[in-house]
mmCIF file of N, CA and C in Angstrom:
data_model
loop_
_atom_site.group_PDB
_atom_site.id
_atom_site.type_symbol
_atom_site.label_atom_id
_atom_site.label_comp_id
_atom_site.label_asym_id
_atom_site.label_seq_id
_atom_site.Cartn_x
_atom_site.Cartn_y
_atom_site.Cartn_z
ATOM 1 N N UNK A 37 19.925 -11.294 49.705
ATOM 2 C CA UNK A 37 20.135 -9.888 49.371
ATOM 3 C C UNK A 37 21.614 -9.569 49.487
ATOM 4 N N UNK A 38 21.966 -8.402 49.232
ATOM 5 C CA UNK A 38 23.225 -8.013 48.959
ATOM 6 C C UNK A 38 23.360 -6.625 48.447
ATOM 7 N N UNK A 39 24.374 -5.944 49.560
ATOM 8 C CA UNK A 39 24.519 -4.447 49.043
ATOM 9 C C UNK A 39 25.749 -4.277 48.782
ATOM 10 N N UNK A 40 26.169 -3.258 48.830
ATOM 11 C CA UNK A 40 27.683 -2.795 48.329
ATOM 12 C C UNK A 40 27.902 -1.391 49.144
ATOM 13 N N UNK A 41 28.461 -1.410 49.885
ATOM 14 C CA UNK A 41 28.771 0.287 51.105
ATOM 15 C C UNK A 41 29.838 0.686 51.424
ATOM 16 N N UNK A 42 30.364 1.967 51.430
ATOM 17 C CA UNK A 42 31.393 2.737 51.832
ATOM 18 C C UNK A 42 31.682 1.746 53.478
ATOM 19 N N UNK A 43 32.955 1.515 53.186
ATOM 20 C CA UNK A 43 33.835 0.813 53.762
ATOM 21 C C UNK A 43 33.673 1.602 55.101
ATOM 22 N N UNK A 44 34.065 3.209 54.990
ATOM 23 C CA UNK A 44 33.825 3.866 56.246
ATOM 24 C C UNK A 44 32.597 4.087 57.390
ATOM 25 N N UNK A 45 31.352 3.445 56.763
ATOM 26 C CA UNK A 45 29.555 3.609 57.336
ATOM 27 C C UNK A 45 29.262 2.003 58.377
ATOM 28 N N UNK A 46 30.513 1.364 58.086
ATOM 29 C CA UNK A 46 30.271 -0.243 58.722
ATOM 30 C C UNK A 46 30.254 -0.276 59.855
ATOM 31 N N UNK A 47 29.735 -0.617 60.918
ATOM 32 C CA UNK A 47 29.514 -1.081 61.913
ATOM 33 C C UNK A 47 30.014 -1.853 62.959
ATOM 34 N N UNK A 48 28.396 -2.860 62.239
ATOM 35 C CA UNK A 48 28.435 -4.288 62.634
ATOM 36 C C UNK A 48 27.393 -4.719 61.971
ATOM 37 N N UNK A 49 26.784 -6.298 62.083
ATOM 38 C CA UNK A 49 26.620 -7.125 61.326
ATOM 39 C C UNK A 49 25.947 -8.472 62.407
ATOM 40 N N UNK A 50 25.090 -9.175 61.464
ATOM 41 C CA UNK A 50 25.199 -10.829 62.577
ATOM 42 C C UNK A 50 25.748 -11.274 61.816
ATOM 43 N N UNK A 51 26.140 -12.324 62.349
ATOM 44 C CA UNK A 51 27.182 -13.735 62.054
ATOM 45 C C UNK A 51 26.599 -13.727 60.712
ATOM 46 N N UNK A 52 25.173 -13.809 60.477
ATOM 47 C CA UNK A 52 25.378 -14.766 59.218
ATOM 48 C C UNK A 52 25.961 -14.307 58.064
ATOM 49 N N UNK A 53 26.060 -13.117 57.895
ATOM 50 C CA UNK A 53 26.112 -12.144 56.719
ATOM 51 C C UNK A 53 27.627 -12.446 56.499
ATOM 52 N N UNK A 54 27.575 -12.249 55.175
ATOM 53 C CA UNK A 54 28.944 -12.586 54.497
ATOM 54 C C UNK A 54 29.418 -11.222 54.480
ATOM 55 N N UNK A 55 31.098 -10.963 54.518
ATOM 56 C CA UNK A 55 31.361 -9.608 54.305
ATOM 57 C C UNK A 55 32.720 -10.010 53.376
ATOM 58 N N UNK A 56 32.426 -8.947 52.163
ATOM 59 C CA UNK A 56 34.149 -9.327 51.391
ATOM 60 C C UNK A 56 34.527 -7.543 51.122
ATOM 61 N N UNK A 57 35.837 -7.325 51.247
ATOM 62 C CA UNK A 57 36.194 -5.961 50.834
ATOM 63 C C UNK A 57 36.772 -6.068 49.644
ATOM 64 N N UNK A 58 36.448 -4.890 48.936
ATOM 65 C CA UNK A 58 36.748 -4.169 47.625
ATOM 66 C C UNK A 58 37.704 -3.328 48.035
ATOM 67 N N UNK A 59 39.311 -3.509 48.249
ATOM 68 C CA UNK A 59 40.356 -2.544 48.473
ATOM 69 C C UNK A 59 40.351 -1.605 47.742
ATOM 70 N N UNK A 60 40.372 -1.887 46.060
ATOM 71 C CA UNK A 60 40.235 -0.658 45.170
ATOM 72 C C UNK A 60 39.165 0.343 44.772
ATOM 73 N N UNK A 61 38.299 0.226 45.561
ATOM 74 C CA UNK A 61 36.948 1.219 45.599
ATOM 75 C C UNK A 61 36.515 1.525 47.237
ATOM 76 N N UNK A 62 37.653 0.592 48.166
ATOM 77 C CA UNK A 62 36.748 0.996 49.537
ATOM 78 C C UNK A 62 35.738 0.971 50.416
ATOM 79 N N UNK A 63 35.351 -0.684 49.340
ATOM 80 C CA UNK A 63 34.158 -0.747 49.743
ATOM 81 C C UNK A 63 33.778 -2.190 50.108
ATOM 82 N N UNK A 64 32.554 -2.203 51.018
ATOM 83 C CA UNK A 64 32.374 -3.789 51.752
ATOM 84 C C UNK A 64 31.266 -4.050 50.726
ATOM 85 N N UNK A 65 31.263 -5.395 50.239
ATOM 86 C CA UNK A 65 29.776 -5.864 50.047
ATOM 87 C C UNK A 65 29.866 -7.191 51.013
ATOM 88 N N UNK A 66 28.047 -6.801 51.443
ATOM 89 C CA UNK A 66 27.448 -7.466 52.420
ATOM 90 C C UNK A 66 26.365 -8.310 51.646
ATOM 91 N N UNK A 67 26.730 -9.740 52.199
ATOM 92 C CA UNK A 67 25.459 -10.314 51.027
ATOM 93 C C UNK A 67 24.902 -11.584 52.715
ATOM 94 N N UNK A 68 24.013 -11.935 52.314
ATOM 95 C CA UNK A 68 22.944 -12.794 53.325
ATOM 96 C C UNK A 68 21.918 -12.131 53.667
ATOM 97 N N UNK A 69 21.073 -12.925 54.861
ATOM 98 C CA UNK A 69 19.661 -12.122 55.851
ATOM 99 C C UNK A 69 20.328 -11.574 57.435
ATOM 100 N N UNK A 70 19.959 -10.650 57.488
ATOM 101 C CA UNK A 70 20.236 -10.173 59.035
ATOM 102 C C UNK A 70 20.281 -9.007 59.084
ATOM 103 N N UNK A 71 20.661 -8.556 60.411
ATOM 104 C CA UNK A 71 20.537 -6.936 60.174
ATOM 105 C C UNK A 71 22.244 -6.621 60.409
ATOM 106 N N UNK A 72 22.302 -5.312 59.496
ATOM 107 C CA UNK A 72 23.558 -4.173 59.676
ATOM 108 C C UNK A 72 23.505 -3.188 60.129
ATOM 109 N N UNK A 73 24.586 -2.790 61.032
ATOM 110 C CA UNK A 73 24.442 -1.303 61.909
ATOM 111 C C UNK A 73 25.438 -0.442 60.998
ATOM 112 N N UNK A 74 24.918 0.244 60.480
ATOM 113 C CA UNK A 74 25.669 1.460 59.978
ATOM 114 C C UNK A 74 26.107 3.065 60.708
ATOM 115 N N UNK A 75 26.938 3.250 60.484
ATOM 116 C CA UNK A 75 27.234 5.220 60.813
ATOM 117 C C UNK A 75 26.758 5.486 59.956
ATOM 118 N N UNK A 76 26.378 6.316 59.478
ATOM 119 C CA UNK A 76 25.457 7.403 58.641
ATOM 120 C C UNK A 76 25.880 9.097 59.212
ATOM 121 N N UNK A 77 27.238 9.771 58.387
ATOM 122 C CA UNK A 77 27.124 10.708 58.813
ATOM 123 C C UNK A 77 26.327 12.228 58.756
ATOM 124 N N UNK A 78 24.899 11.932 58.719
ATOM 125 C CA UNK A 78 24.226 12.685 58.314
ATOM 126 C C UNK A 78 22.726 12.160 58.745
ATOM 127 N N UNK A 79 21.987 12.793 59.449
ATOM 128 C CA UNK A 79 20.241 12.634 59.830
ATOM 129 C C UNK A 79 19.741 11.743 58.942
ATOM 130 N N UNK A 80 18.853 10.738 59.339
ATOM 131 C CA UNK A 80 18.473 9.505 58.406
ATOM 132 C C UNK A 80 17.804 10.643 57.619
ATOM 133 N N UNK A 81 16.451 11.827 57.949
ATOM 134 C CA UNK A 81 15.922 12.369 56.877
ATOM 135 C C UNK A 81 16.572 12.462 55.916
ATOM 136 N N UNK A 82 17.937 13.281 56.103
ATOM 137 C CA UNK A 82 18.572 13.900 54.755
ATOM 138 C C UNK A 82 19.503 12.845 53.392
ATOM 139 N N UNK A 83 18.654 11.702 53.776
ATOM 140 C CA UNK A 83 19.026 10.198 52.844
ATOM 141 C C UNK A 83 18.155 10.088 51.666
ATOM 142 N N UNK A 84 18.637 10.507 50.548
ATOM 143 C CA UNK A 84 17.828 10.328 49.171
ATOM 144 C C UNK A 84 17.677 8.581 49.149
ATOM 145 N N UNK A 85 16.657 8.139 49.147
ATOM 146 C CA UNK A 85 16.906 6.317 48.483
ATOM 147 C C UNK A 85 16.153 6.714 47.238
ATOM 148 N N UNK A 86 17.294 6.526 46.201
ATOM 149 C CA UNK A 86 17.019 6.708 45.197
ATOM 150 C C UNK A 86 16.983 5.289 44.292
ATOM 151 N N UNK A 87 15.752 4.949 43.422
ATOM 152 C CA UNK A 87 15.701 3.950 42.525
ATOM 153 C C UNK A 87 16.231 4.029 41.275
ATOM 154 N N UNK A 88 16.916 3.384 41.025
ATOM 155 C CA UNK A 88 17.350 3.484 39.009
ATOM 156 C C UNK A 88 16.538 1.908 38.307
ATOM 157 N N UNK A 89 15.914 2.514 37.029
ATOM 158 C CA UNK A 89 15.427 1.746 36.935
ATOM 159 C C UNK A 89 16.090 1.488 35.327
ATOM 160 N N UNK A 90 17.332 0.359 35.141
ATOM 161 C CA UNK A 90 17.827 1.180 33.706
ATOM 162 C C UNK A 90 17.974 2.361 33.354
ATOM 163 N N UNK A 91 18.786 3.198 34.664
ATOM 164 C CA UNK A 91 18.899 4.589 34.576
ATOM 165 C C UNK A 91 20.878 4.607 34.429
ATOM 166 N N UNK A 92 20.860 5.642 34.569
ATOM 167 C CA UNK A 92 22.218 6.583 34.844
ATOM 168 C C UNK A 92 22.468 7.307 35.647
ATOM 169 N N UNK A 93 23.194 7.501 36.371
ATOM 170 C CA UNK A 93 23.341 8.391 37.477
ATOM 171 C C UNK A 93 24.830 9.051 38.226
ATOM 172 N N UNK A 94 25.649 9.991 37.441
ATOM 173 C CA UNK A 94 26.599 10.793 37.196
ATOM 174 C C UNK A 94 26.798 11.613 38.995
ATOM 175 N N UNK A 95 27.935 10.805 39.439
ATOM 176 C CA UNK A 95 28.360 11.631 40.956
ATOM 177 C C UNK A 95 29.081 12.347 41.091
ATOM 178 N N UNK A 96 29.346 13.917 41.190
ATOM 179 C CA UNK A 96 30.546 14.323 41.586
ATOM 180 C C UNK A 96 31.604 14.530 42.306
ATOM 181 N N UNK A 97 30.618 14.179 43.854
ATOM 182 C CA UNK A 97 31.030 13.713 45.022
ATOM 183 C C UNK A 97 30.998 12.414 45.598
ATOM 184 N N UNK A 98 32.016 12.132 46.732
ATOM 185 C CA UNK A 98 31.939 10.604 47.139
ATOM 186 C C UNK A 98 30.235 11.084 48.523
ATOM 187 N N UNK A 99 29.223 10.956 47.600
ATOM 188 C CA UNK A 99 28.324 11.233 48.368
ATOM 189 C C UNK A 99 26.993 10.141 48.091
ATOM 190 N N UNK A 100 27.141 8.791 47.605
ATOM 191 C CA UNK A 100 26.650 7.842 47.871
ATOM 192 C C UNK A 100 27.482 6.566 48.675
ATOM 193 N N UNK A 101 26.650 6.117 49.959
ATOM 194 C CA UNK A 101 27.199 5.409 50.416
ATOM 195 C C UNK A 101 26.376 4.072 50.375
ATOM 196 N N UNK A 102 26.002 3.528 49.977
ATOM 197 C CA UNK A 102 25.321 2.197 49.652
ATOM 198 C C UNK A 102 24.425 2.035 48.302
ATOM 199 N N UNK A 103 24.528 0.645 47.796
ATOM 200 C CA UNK A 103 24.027 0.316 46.665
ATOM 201 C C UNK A 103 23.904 -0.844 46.807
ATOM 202 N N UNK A 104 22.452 -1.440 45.933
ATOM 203 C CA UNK A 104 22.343 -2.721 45.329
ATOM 204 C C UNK A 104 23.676 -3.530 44.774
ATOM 205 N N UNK A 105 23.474 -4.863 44.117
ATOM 206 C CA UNK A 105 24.373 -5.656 43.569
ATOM 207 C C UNK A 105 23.744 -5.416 42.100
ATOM 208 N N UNK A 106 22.858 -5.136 42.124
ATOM 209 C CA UNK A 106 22.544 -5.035 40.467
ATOM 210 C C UNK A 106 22.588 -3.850 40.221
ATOM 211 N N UNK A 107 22.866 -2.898 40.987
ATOM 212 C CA UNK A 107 23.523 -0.973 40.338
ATOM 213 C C UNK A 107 25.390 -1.217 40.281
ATOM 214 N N UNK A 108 25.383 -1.155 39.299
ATOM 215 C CA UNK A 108 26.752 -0.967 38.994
ATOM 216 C C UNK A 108 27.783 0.238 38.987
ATOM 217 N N UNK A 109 29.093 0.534 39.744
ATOM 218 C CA UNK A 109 29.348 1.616 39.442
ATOM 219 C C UNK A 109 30.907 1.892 39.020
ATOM 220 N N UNK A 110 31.040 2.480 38.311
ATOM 221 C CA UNK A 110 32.551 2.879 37.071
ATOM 222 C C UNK A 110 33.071 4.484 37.412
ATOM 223 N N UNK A 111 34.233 4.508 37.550
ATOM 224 C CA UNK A 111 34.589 5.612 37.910
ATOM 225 C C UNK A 111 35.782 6.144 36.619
ATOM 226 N N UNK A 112 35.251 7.317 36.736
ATOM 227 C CA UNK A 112 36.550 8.111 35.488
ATOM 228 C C UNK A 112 36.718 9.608 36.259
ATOM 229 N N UNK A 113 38.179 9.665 35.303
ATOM 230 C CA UNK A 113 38.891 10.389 35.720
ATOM 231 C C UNK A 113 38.774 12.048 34.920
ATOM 232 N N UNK A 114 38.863 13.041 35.787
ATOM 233 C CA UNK A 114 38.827 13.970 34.346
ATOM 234 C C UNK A 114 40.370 15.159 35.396
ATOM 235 N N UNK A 115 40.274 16.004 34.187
ATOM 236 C CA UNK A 115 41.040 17.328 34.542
ATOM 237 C C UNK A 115 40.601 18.587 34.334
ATOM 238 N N UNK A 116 40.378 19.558 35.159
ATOM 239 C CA UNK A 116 40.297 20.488 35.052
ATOM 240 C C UNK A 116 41.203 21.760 35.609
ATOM 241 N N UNK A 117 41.304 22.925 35.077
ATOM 242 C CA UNK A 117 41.438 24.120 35.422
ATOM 243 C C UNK A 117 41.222 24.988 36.192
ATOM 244 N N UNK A 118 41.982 25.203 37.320
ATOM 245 C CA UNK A 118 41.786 26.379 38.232
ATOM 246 C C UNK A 118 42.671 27.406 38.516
ATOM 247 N N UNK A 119 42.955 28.325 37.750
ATOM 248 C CA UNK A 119 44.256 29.308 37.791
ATOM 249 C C UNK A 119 45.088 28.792 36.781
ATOM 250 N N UNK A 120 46.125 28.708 37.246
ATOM 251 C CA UNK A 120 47.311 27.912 36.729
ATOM 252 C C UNK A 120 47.518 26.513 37.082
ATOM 253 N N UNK A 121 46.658 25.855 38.292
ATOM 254 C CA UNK A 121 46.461 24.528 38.509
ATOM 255 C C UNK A 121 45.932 23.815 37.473
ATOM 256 N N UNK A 122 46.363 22.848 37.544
ATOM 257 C CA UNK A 122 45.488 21.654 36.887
ATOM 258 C C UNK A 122 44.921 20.546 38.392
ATOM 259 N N UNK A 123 43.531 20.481 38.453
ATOM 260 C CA UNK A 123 42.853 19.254 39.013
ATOM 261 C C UNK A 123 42.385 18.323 38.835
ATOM 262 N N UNK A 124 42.687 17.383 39.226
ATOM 263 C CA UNK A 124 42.553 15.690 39.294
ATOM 264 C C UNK A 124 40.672 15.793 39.538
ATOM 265 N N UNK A 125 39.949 14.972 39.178
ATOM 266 C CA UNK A 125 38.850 14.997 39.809
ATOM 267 C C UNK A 125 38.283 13.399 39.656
ATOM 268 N N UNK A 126 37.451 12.701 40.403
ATOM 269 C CA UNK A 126 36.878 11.841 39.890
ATOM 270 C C UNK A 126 35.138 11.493 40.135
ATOM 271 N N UNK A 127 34.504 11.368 38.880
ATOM 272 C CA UNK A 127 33.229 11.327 38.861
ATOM 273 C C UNK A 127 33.298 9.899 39.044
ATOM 274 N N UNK A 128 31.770 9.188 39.656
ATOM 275 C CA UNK A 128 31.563 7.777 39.710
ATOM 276 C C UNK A 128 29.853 7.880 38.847
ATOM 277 N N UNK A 129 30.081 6.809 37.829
ATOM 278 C CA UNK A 129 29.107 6.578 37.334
ATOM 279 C C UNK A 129 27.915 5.117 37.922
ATOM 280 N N UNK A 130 26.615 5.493 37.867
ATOM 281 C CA UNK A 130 25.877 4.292 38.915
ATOM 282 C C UNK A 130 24.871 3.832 37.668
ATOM 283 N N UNK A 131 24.750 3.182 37.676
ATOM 284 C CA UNK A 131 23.593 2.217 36.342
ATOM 285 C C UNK A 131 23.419 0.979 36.871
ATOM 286 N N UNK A 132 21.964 0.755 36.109
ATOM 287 C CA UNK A 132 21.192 -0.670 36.261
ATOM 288 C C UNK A 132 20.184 -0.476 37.073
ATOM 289 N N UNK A 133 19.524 -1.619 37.608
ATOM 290 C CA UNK A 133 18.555 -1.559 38.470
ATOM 291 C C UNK A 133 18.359 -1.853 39.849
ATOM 292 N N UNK A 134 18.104 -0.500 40.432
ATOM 293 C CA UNK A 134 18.301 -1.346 41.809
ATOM 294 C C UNK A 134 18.041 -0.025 42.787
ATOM 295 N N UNK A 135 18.376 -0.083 43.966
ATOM 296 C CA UNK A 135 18.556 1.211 44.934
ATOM 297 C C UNK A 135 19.917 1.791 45.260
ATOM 298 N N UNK A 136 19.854 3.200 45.564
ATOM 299 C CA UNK A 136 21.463 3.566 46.280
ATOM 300 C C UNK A 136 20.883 4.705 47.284
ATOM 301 N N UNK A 137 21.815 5.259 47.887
ATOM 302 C CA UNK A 137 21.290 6.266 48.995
ATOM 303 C C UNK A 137 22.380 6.822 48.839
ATOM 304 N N UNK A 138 21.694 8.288 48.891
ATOM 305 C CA UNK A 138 22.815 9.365 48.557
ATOM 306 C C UNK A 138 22.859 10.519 49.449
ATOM 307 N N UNK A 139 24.046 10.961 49.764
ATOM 308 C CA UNK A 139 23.640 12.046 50.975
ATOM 309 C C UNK A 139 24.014 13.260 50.304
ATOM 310 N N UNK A 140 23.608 13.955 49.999
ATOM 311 C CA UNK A 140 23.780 15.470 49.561
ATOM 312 C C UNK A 140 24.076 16.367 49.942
ATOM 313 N N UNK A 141 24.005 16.164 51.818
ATOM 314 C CA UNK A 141 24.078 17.361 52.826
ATOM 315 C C UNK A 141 25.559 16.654 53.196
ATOM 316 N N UNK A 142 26.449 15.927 53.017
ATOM 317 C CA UNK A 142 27.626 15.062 53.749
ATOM 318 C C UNK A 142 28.751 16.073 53.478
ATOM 319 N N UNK A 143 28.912 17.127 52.446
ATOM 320 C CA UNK A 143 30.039 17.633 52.130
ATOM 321 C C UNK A 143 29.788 19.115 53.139
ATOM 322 N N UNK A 144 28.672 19.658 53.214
ATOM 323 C CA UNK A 144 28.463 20.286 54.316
ATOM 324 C C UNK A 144 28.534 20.235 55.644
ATOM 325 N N UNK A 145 28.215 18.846 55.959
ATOM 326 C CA UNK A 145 28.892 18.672 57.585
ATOM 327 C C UNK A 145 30.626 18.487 57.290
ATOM 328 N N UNK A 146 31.248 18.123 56.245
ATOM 329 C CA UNK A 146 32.491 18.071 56.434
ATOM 330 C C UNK A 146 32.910 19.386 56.500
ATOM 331 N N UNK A 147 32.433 20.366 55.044
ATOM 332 C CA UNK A 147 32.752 21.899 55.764
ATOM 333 C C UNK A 147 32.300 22.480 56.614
ATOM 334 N N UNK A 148 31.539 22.322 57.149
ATOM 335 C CA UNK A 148 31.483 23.164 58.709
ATOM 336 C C UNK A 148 31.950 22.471 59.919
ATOM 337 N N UNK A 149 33.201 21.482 60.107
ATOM 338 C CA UNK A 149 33.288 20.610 61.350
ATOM 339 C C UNK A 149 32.206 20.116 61.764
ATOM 340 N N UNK A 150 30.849 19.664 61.485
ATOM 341 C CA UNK A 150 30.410 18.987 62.061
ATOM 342 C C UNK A 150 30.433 17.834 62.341
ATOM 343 N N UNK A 151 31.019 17.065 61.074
ATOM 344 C CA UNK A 151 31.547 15.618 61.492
ATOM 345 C C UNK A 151 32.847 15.769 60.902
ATOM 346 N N UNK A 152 33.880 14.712 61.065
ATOM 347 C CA UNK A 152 34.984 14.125 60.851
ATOM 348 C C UNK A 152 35.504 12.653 59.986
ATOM 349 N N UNK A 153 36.435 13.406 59.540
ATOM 350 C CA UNK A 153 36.269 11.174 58.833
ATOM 351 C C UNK A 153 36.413 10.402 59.923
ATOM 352 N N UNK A 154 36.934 10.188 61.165
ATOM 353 C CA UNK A 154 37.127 10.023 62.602
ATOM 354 C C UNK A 154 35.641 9.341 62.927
ATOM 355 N N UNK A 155 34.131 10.350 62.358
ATOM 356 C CA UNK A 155 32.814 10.288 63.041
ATOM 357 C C UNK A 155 32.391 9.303 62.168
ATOM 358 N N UNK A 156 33.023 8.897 61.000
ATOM 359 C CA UNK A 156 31.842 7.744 59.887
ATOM 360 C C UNK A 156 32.631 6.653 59.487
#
């Protein structure tokens, strides 16, 4: 088996598990058998495990933190308008088949101090 996870949710790990980092996305993939300890900043309830099955799946937030090796994900860039600003934004696109877990409630504990990038 083999996942792919926000660099910031890592732990620990047993020996056997292979770990390689993705500098330009931030992210570890973990491939072998054993178990991983993750941070999870957010109540296991409030964890969508969501299946794509030959789907699509359009993020606006960095609010999935783990995925299969067979969900693939592509990120683009857009711009938008706020006043007289212009904003940078970036969507991540997820396809293929496989699982991801998505937290929905994560941008809410960041706005209300409840957690910290410090806590995950």
């Amino acid at each position: 088996e083999e996942i792919i996870i926000d660099n910031k949710i890592f732990y620990s790990c047993d020996g056997e598990i292979e770990i390689n980092f993705n500098n330009e996305e931030d992210e570890l993939k973990l491939s072998g058998s054993g178990v991983v300890v993750l941070k999870i900043p957010v109540p296991e309830n409030e964890i969508i495990m969501c299946r794509l099955f030959n789907d699509e799946l359009i993020v606006n937030n960095d609010i999935v933190i783990l995925r299969n090796k067979n969900v693939k994900m592509e990120s683009d860039k857009y711009d938008y308008e706020i006043g007289d600003k212009v904003v940078q934004k970036i969507i991540k696109k997820y396809s293929g088949m496989g699982e991801i877990w998505i937290l929905p409630t994560r941008t809410i504990y960041y706005k209300y101090g409840k957690i910290t990038c410090d806590d995950i």
